[in-house]
Coordinates of C-alpha atoms (C1' of nucleotides) in Angstrom, one line a residue:
Chain S
X32 CA 95.1 113.1 111.5
X33 CA 95.0 114.2 115.1
X34 CA 98.3 114.1 116.8
X35 CA 100.3 113.9 119.9
X36 CA 97.4 113.2 122.1
X37 CA 96.4 110.3 119.9
X38 CA 99.7 108.6 120.5
X39 CA 98.9 108.1 124.1
X40 CA 95.2 107.7 123.7
X41 CA 95.6 105.0 121.1
X42 CA 97.1 102.7 123.7
X43 CA 94.1 103.3 126.0
X44 CA 91.3 103.7 123.6
X45 CA 92.1 100.7 121.4
X46 CA 91.8 98.5 124.4
X47 CA 90.5 95.4 122.7
X48 CA 93.8 95.1 120.8
X49 CA 96.4 94.5 123.5
X50 CA 98.9 94.0 120.8
X51 CA 101.2 96.3 118.9
X52 CA 100.1 98.2 115.9
X53 CA 102.5 96.3 113.8
X54 CA 100.7 93.1 114.8
X55 CA 97.4 94.6 114.1
X56 CA 98.4 95.7 110.7
X57 CA 99.9 92.3 110.0
X58 CA 96.8 90.4 111.0
X59 CA 94.4 92.7 109.2
X60 CA 96.3 92.8 106.0
X61 CA 96.9 89.1 106.0
X62 CA 93.3 88.4 106.7
X63 CA 92.2 90.7 103.8
X64 CA 94.6 89.1 101.5
X65 CA 93.6 85.6 102.4
X66 CA 89.9 86.1 101.5
X67 CA 90.8 88.0 98.4
X68 CA 89.2 91.1 99.8
X69 CA 92.6 92.5 98.6
X70 CA 92.8 90.5 95.4
X71 CA 95.9 89.3 93.7
X72 CA 97.5 92.0 91.6
X73 CA 96.0 94.8 93.7
X74 CA 98.3 97.6 94.5
X75 CA 98.3 100.2 97.2
X76 CA 100.6 102.8 98.6
X77 CA 102.1 102.5 102.0
X78 CA 100.5 105.8 102.9
X79 CA 97.0 104.5 101.8
X80 CA 97.3 101.4 103.8
X81 CA 98.4 103.4 106.8
X82 CA 95.5 105.7 106.4
X83 CA 93.0 102.9 106.2
X84 CA 94.5 101.2 109.2
X85 CA 94.6 104.5 111.1
X86 CA 98.2 104.4 112.0
X87 CA 101.5 105.9 110.6
X88 CA 103.6 104.4 107.9
X89 CA 106.1 102.9 110.3
X90 CA 104.1 99.9 111.7
X91 CA 102.5 99.3 108.3
X92 CA 105.9 99.1 106.7
X93 CA 107.1 96.6 109.3
X94 CA 104.0 94.5 108.8
X95 CA 104.5 94.6 105.0
X96 CA 108.0 93.4 105.3
X97 CA 106.7 90.4 107.2
X98 CA 104.0 89.8 104.6
X99 CA 106.6 90.1 101.9
X100 CA 108.7 87.4 103.5
X101 CA 105.7 85.2 103.5
X102 CA 105.1 85.7 99.9
X103 CA 101.8 87.5 100.1
X104 CA 103.0 90.9 98.9
X105 CA 105.7 92.4 96.8
X106 CA 107.3 95.8 96.9
X107 CA 107.1 97.5 93.5
X108 CA 109.5 100.4 93.5
X109 CA 107.4 103.5 93.0
X110 CA 104.0 102.0 92.9
X111 CA 103.6 100.9 96.4
X112 CA 103.0 97.3 97.5
X113 CA 101.3 94.7 95.4
X114 CA 99.3 91.7 96.5
X115 CA 101.2 89.0 94.7
X116 CA 99.4 87.8 91.7
X117 CA 99.0 84.0 91.3
X118 CA 100.5 83.0 88.1
X119 CA 100.2 79.4 86.9
X120 CA 103.8 79.0 87.7
X121 CA 103.4 80.2 91.2
X122 CA 100.5 77.8 91.7
X123 CA 102.6 74.9 90.5
X124 CA 105.5 75.9 92.8
X125 CA 103.2 76.2 95.7
X126 CA 101.7 72.8 95.0
X127 CA 105.1 71.3 94.8
X128 CA 106.2 72.7 98.1
X129 CA 103.1 71.6 99.9
X130 CA 103.3 68.1 98.4
X131 CA 106.8 67.7 99.7
X132 CA 106.2 69.3 103.1
X133 CA 103.0 67.5 103.8
X134 CA 104.4 64.1 102.7
X135 CA 107.2 64.7 105.2
X136 CA 104.7 65.6 107.9
X137 CA 102.6 62.5 107.3
X138 CA 105.6 60.3 107.3
X139 CA 106.8 61.8 110.5
X140 CA 103.5 61.4 112.2
X141 CA 103.2 57.8 111.1
X142 CA 106.7 57.1 112.4
X143 CA 106.0 58.3 115.9
X144 CA 103.3 56.9 118.1
X145 CA 100.5 59.3 118.0
X146 CA 98.4 59.5 121.2
X147 CA 94.7 58.6 120.7
X148 CA 93.4 62.0 121.4
X149 CA 95.5 63.5 118.6
X150 CA 94.3 60.8 116.2
X151 CA 90.8 61.8 117.4
X152 CA 91.5 65.4 116.4
X153 CA 92.4 64.3 112.9
X154 CA 89.3 62.2 112.7
X155 CA 87.2 65.1 113.8
X156 CA 88.7 67.3 111.2
X157 CA 87.9 64.8 108.5
X158 CA 84.4 64.4 109.8
X159 CA 84.0 68.2 109.5
X160 CA 85.1 67.9 105.9
X161 CA 82.6 65.1 105.2
X162 CA 79.8 67.1 106.8
X163 CA 80.5 70.1 104.8
X164 CA 80.7 68.0 101.7
X165 CA 77.3 66.4 102.5
X166 CA 75.8 69.8 103.1
X167 CA 77.3 71.0 99.8
X168 CA 78.8 73.9 101.6
X169 CA 82.0 74.5 99.8
X170 CA 83.1 77.4 102.0
X171 CA 82.8 75.3 105.0
X172 CA 84.6 72.5 103.2
X173 CA 87.4 74.8 102.3
X174 CA 87.8 75.9 105.9
X175 CA 87.7 72.3 107.2
X176 CA 90.3 71.3 104.7
X177 CA 92.5 74.1 105.8
X178 CA 92.1 73.1 109.4
X179 CA 92.9 69.5 108.6
X180 CA 96.1 70.4 107.0
X181 CA 97.1 72.8 109.7
X182 CA 96.4 70.1 112.3
X183 CA 98.6 67.6 110.5
X184 CA 101.4 70.2 110.7
X185 CA 100.8 71.1 114.3
X186 CA 101.0 67.5 115.4
X187 CA 104.3 66.7 113.9
X188 CA 106.1 69.0 116.3
X189 CA 108.6 70.5 114.0
X190 CA 108.1 74.2 114.3
X191 CA 109.9 75.0 111.1
X192 CA 107.9 72.6 109.1
X193 CA 104.8 74.0 110.6
X194 CA 105.6 77.6 109.8
X195 CA 106.9 77.1 106.4
X196 CA 104.0 74.9 105.4
X197 CA 101.5 77.2 106.9
X198 CA 102.9 80.0 104.7
X199 CA 102.3 78.0 101.6
X200 CA 98.9 76.8 102.8
X201 CA 98.0 80.4 103.1
X202 CA 99.0 81.2 99.6
X203 CA 97.1 78.2 98.3
X204 CA 94.1 79.2 100.3
X205 CA 93.7 82.4 98.4
X206 CA 93.6 80.5 95.2
X207 CA 91.3 77.8 96.4
X208 CA 88.6 80.2 97.3
X209 CA 88.5 81.5 93.8
X210 CA 88.7 78.1 92.1
X211 CA 86.2 76.3 94.3
X212 CA 83.4 77.1 92.0
X213 CA 85.1 75.5 89.0
X214 CA 86.0 72.3 90.7
X215 CA 84.0 69.2 91.0
X216 CA 83.2 68.2 94.5
X217 CA 86.4 67.2 96.2
X218 CA 85.2 63.7 97.2
X219 CA 88.5 62.2 96.3
X220 CA 90.4 64.6 98.6
X221 CA 88.4 63.7 101.6
X222 CA 88.7 60.0 101.1
X223 CA 92.3 60.5 100.6
X224 CA 92.8 62.4 103.8
X225 CA 91.1 59.6 105.7
X226 CA 93.4 57.1 104.1
X227 CA 96.5 59.0 105.2
X228 CA 95.1 59.2 108.8
X229 CA 94.5 55.5 108.6
X230 CA 98.1 54.9 107.7
X231 CA 99.2 57.2 110.5
X232 CA 97.1 55.3 112.9
X233 CA 98.6 52.0 111.9
X234 CA 102.1 53.6 112.2
X235 CA 102.9 52.9 108.6
X236 CA 105.0 55.7 107.2
X237 CA 105.6 53.8 103.9
X238 CA 102.0 53.7 103.1
X239 CA 101.3 57.3 104.3
X240 CA 103.9 58.6 101.9
X241 CA 102.7 56.4 99.1
X242 CA 99.1 57.6 99.4
X243 CA 100.2 61.1 99.5
X244 CA 102.3 60.6 96.5
X245 CA 99.6 59.2 94.3
X246 CA 97.2 61.9 95.6
X247 CA 99.8 64.5 94.5
X248 CA 99.9 63.0 91.0
X249 CA 96.2 63.1 90.6
X250 CA 95.9 66.6 92.1
X251 CA 98.7 68.0 90.0
X252 CA 96.8 67.0 86.9
X253 CA 93.6 68.5 88.2
X254 CA 95.4 71.7 89.1
X255 CA 96.8 72.1 85.6
X256 CA 93.4 71.6 84.2
X257 CA 91.9 74.1 86.7
X258 CA 94.6 76.7 85.8
X259 CA 93.8 76.5 82.2
X260 CA 90.1 77.2 83.0
X261 CA 90.8 80.2 85.3
X262 CA 90.6 83.2 83.1
X263 CA 92.5 85.7 85.4
X264 CA 95.4 83.4 86.0
X265 CA 98.0 84.3 83.5
X266 CA 100.6 81.7 82.5
Chain C
X193 CA 126.4 111.2 115.4
X194 CA 126.7 114.1 113.0
X195 CA 123.4 115.0 111.4
X196 CA 121.5 116.5 108.6
X197 CA 124.5 116.9 106.4
X198 CA 125.3 113.2 106.8
X199 CA 122.0 112.2 105.4
X200 CA 122.8 113.6 102.0
X201 CA 126.5 112.7 102.2
X202 CA 125.9 109.2 103.0
X203 CA 124.3 108.6 99.6
X204 CA 127.3 110.1 97.9
X205 CA 130.2 109.1 100.1
X206 CA 129.2 105.4 100.3
X207 CA 129.3 105.2 96.6
X208 CA 130.5 101.5 96.4
X209 CA 127.2 100.4 97.9
X210 CA 124.6 101.4 95.4
X211 CA 122.0 99.7 97.6
X212 CA 119.9 100.9 100.4
X213 CA 121.0 101.0 104.0
X214 CA 118.5 98.3 104.9
X215 CA 120.1 96.1 102.4
X216 CA 123.6 96.8 103.7
X217 CA 122.5 96.1 107.2
X218 CA 120.8 92.9 106.1
X219 CA 123.9 91.6 104.2
X220 CA 126.4 92.6 106.9
X221 CA 124.5 91.1 109.7
X222 CA 123.7 87.9 107.8
X223 CA 127.3 87.6 106.9
X224 CA 128.5 88.0 110.4
X225 CA 125.9 85.5 111.7
X226 CA 126.8 82.9 109.1
X227 CA 130.5 82.8 110.1
X228 CA 129.7 82.9 113.7
X229 CA 131.4 86.2 114.1
X230 CA 128.1 86.9 115.8
X231 CA 127.8 83.6 117.6
X232 CA 124.5 81.7 118.5
X233 CA 123.0 83.1 121.7
X234 CA 124.7 86.5 121.3
X235 CA 122.5 89.5 122.1
X236 CA 122.7 93.1 121.0
X237 CA 120.5 96.1 121.2
X238 CA 119.0 97.7 118.1
X239 CA 120.8 100.8 119.1
X240 CA 124.2 99.1 119.3
X241 CA 123.7 97.4 116.0
X242 CA 122.8 100.7 114.5
X243 CA 125.8 102.4 115.9
X244 CA 128.1 99.7 114.6
X245 CA 126.6 99.9 111.2
X246 CA 126.7 103.7 111.3
X247 CA 123.1 104.2 110.5
X248 CA 119.9 105.0 112.5
X249 CA 117.7 102.3 114.0
X250 CA 115.2 102.4 111.2
X251 CA 117.0 100.5 108.5
X252 CA 118.5 98.2 111.1
X253 CA 115.1 97.3 112.4
X254 CA 113.9 96.5 109.0
X255 CA 116.9 94.3 108.3
X256 CA 116.3 92.5 111.6
X257 CA 112.7 91.8 110.8
X258 CA 113.9 90.1 107.6
X259 CA 116.5 88.1 109.5
X260 CA 114.0 87.1 112.0
X261 CA 111.8 85.7 109.3
X262 CA 114.7 83.7 108.1
X263 CA 115.2 82.2 111.5
X264 CA 118.6 83.8 112.1
X265 CA 117.6 86.2 114.9
X266 CA 114.9 86.5 117.6
X267 CA 113.5 89.5 119.2
X268 CA 113.7 89.2 123.0
X269 CA 111.5 91.8 124.5
X270 CA 113.7 94.1 126.5
X271 CA 117.0 92.6 125.7
X272 CA 117.4 93.5 122.1
X273 CA 117.8 90.9 119.5
X274 CA 119.4 87.5 119.9
X275 CA 121.3 85.4 117.4
X276 CA 119.2 82.3 117.6
X277 CA 121.0 79.6 119.5
X278 CA 121.1 76.2 117.9
X279 CA 119.6 73.7 120.2
X280 CA 119.7 70.0 119.4
X281 CA 116.1 70.2 118.6
X282 CA 116.6 73.1 116.2
X283 CA 119.4 71.1 114.4
X284 CA 117.2 68.1 114.0
X285 CA 114.4 70.3 112.7
X286 CA 116.7 71.9 110.2
X287 CA 118.1 68.6 109.1
X288 CA 114.6 67.2 108.5
X289 CA 113.6 70.2 106.5
X290 CA 116.7 70.1 104.3
X291 CA 116.3 66.3 103.8
X292 CA 112.8 66.8 102.5
X293 CA 113.5 69.8 100.4
X294 CA 116.6 68.5 98.8
X295 CA 115.1 65.2 98.1
X296 CA 112.3 67.1 96.3
X297 CA 114.9 69.1 94.4
X298 CA 116.9 66.0 93.3
X299 CA 113.7 64.2 92.2
X300 CA 112.6 67.2 90.2
X301 CA 116.0 67.6 88.5
X302 CA 116.1 63.9 87.6
X303 CA 112.6 64.2 86.2
X304 CA 113.3 67.0 83.7
X305 CA 116.1 66.7 81.1
X306 CA 119.0 68.7 82.4
X307 CA 121.1 70.4 79.8
X308 CA 124.7 69.1 79.7
X309 CA 126.2 72.4 80.8
X310 CA 124.1 72.3 83.9
X311 CA 125.2 68.8 84.6
X312 CA 128.8 70.0 84.1
X313 CA 128.2 72.7 86.8
X314 CA 127.2 70.0 89.2
X315 CA 130.2 67.9 88.3
X316 CA 132.4 70.9 88.9
X317 CA 131.0 71.5 92.3
X318 CA 131.6 67.9 93.2
X319 CA 135.2 68.1 91.9
X320 CA 135.7 71.2 94.1
X321 CA 134.6 69.2 97.1
X322 CA 136.9 66.3 96.2
X323 CA 139.8 68.7 95.8
X324 CA 139.2 70.3 99.1
X325 CA 138.9 66.9 100.7
X326 CA 142.2 65.8 99.1
X327 CA 143.9 68.9 100.3
X328 CA 142.4 68.3 103.7
X329 CA 141.0 71.9 103.7
X330 CA 137.8 71.6 105.6
X331 CA 136.9 75.2 105.2
X332 CA 137.1 74.9 101.5
X333 CA 135.2 71.7 101.6
X334 CA 132.4 73.3 103.6
X335 CA 132.2 76.2 101.1
X336 CA 132.2 73.8 98.2
X337 CA 129.5 71.7 99.8
X338 CA 127.4 74.8 100.4
X339 CA 127.8 75.7 96.7
X340 CA 126.8 72.3 95.6
X341 CA 123.6 72.4 97.5
X342 CA 122.8 75.9 96.4
X343 CA 123.4 74.8 92.8
X344 CA 121.1 71.9 93.1
X345 CA 118.4 74.3 94.3
X346 CA 119.1 76.9 91.7
X347 CA 118.8 74.4 88.9
X348 CA 115.4 73.1 89.7
X349 CA 113.7 76.3 88.9
X350 CA 111.3 76.6 91.7
X351 CA 111.9 79.9 93.3
X352 CA 110.1 79.1 96.5
X353 CA 112.0 75.8 96.9
X354 CA 115.2 77.7 96.3
X355 CA 114.5 80.4 98.8
X356 CA 113.2 78.3 101.6
X357 CA 115.9 75.7 101.3
X358 CA 118.5 78.4 101.1
X359 CA 117.2 79.7 104.4
X360 CA 117.8 76.3 106.1
X361 CA 121.1 75.8 104.3
X362 CA 122.2 79.1 106.0
X363 CA 121.1 77.9 109.4
X364 CA 122.9 74.6 108.9
X365 CA 126.0 76.4 107.7
X366 CA 126.4 78.1 111.0
X367 CA 126.5 74.8 112.7
X368 CA 128.7 73.1 110.3
X369 CA 131.5 75.5 110.7
X370 CA 131.5 74.8 114.4
X371 CA 131.2 71.0 114.1
X372 CA 133.6 70.5 111.3
X373 CA 136.5 69.9 113.6
X374 CA 134.6 67.1 115.4
X375 CA 133.6 65.2 112.3
X376 CA 135.5 62.6 110.5
X377 CA 136.3 63.6 106.9
X378 CA 133.1 63.6 105.0
X379 CA 134.2 61.2 102.4
X380 CA 130.8 59.5 102.4
X381 CA 129.0 62.8 101.7
X382 CA 131.0 63.5 98.6
X383 CA 130.6 60.1 97.2
X384 CA 126.9 60.4 97.9
X385 CA 126.5 63.7 96.1
X386 CA 128.2 62.2 93.1
X387 CA 125.7 59.3 93.1
X388 CA 122.8 61.7 93.2
X389 CA 124.2 63.6 90.3
X390 CA 124.6 60.3 88.4
X391 CA 121.0 59.5 89.0
X392 CA 120.0 62.9 87.7
X393 CA 122.1 62.5 84.7
X394 CA 120.4 59.2 83.9
X395 CA 117.1 60.8 84.5
X396 CA 116.2 58.4 87.2
X397 CA 114.2 60.2 89.9
X398 CA 113.4 57.0 91.8
X399 CA 117.0 56.3 92.4
X400 CA 117.9 59.9 93.2
X401 CA 115.3 60.0 96.0
X402 CA 116.4 56.6 97.2
X403 CA 120.0 57.6 97.5
X404 CA 119.1 60.8 99.2
X405 CA 116.9 58.9 101.6
X406 CA 119.6 56.5 102.7
X407 CA 122.0 59.3 103.0
X408 CA 119.6 61.0 105.2
X409 CA 119.3 58.0 107.5
X410 CA 123.0 57.8 107.9
X411 CA 123.6 61.5 108.4
X412 CA 120.8 61.8 110.9
X413 CA 122.5 59.2 113.1
X414 CA 125.8 61.0 112.6
X415 CA 124.2 64.3 113.5
X416 CA 122.7 62.9 116.7
X417 CA 126.2 61.7 117.6
X418 CA 127.7 65.0 116.8
X419 CA 125.2 66.9 118.9
X420 CA 125.9 64.8 121.9
X421 CA 129.6 65.7 121.5
X422 CA 129.1 69.4 121.1
X423 CA 129.4 71.0 124.5
X424 CA 127.7 74.3 123.8
X425 CA 124.6 72.8 122.1
X426 CA 122.0 72.4 124.8
X427 CA 119.4 69.8 124.3
Chain P
dC31 C1' 120.9 91.2 156.5
dC32 C1' 116.8 90.8 153.5
dC33 C1' 112.6 92.3 151.3
dG34 C1' 109.1 95.3 149.1
dG35 C1' 108.1 99.4 146.7
dA36 C1' 109.1 103.6 144.4
dA37 C1' 112.0 106.4 141.5
dA38 C1' 115.3 106.4 137.6
dC39 C1' 116.4 104.5 133.6
dA40 C1' 116.6 101.9 129.3
dA41 C1' 114.6 100.0 125.2
dC42 C1' 111.2 99.9 122.4
dG43 C1' 107.1 101.2 119.4
dT44 C1' 105.3 104.7 116.9
dA45 C1' 104.9 109.2 114.8
dT46 C1' 106.8 112.6 112.1
dA47 C1' 110.1 115.3 109.4
dC48 C1' 112.8 115.6 105.5
dG49 C1' 116.1 114.8 101.5
dT50 C1' 116.5 111.9 97.4
dT51 C1' 114.9 110.3 93.3
dA52 C1' 111.9 108.3 89.8
dT53 C1' 107.9 109.6 87.4
dT54 C1' 104.7 112.4 85.3
dG55 C1' 103.3 115.9 82.6
dC56 C1' 104.3 120.1 80.1
dC57 C1' 106.5 122.9 76.9
dC58 C1' 109.2 123.9 73.1
dA59 C1' 111.8 123.0 69.0
dT60 C1' 111.8 120.3 65.2
Chain N
dA45 C1' 102.2 116.2 65.5
dT46 C1' 106.3 114.2 68.0
dG47 C1' 110.4 113.7 70.7
dG48 C1' 113.3 115.4 74.3
dG49 C1' 114.3 117.8 78.2
dC50 C1' 112.9 120.3 82.4
dA51 C1' 110.1 121.2 86.3
dA52 C1' 106.7 119.6 89.6
dT53 C1' 105.4 116.0 92.3
dA54 C1' 104.9 111.8 94.6
dA55 C1' 106.7 107.9 97.1
dC56 C1' 110.1 106.2 99.5
dG57 C1' 114.2 105.7 102.6
dT58 C1' 116.1 107.2 106.6
dA59 C1' 116.7 110.1 110.7
dT60 C1' 114.9 111.7 114.7
dA61 C1' 111.6 112.8 118.5
dC62 C1' 108.9 111.1 122.0
dG63 C1' 105.6 108.6 125.1
dT64 C1' 105.0 104.0 127.2
dT65 C1' 106.5 100.4 129.8
dG66 C1' 109.5 96.8 131.7
dT67 C1' 113.6 96.6 134.4
dT68 C1' 116.8 97.9 137.6
dT69 C1' 118.4 100.3 141.5
dC70 C1' 118.1 102.3 145.6
dC71 C1' 116.1 103.0 150.0
dG72 C1' 113.7 102.3 154.4
dG73 C1' 111.3 98.9 157.4
dG74 C1' 111.3 94.4 159.2

DNA sequence: CCCGGAAACAACGTATACGTTATTGCCCAT
DNA sequence: ATGGGCAATAACGTATACGTTGTTTCCGGG
């Protein structure tokens, strides 16, 4: 690798990225993990990663520590870093976390008066899901669903809730992309989201939680079924 | 600082700590933050911290990144690292997260059959709280309470739930130590915990959640009150 | 006395150097 | 052929060097 001169040039040349290298490494790796470009179980050395990202090990390491805390990678003593594999158990844990966090979010939203334009945002997100479903575009549906959930979390202004839940949404997202093909069309999910929003609109936390709860039961069963049909998910 | 020779000596001399320096830095700092030895709002430079811990900036930085992800410190651009201050808002957020996570834990525990010796552990933890309360030793009570909550989380074998909740328990712990003196004796809390364990013993998730929920309502009010009486907690 | 700008400085981000140590593979004795 | 130990090596943890950049300070003009 070229040296010395690069250190200064890097700041100037890589103009588009105003951010730090740590940040770039973090974003890039996260991105690649989320679309399974770096698949679960994959291993790489810090050095390799650094080489690919065209930076030294230092910023890569710092990015990896963050990703580890988010549950996307694991350090394996002498074998580098591993994209965490999704075992059946992991999936169930993630499902459980999301259930509980999103129920809390929904309840909270229903409890406080939500301004109309925020409700409109939720409606829009659902509309996007409907559209994708109608067009039979599962990738788009998946994205729209992700956005809906994020939105739900954004709106209930609890930063911690937002960040923790986002973390698990991410982990779930990796799995969803793989499992999409095996699932039936998620008609139920979409209807369900609409019902939750309806409860929020009416300011009815009780119902919001109730809907979410029954949705969880149904989805948990479906998840178990899905897991059993995914060949590369070890129990 | 002495050099070169130290690098090798450090490994040998510091025998008691078999772990890495990163780990040592992490533990030490976390410890100090949790007992407010490093109080909320306190700032320090990476260099200072490194000097105090007798190591170079590298391991300290890595430890700090972890602590940041756990919500205990914040990086403030040119002023070093700050022990995150606990604003009223933060405290409410933390309270909300813990409510939701612990309710989930309690529900889960009540759902699965808990072996008798695990129930015994819970009973023991409650007994410790009672004892501390009787002896009017609030520090001991605080510790016992912390242990009870940790135990509850340990037992419901969901690693993610455990780790995330532990994170918030830690944050709450910092506050509790300061607020303890302002509170009335937490008789209610102790009784409540016992009731939750009772529901778990009976395998009654419905009730477990219900108790937790009403406890939350009560405690949330008390928290608001407490916040208003804590001078150094800015809204 | 007060303000704006430039020089000095401080802190950080990043690169690089290097010792330690687990792992791998090789060789020899059985 | 096989197990055990030794040497080479690879990966990592940590220290250190250094350029960049925000902040502070100090000075001269208003």
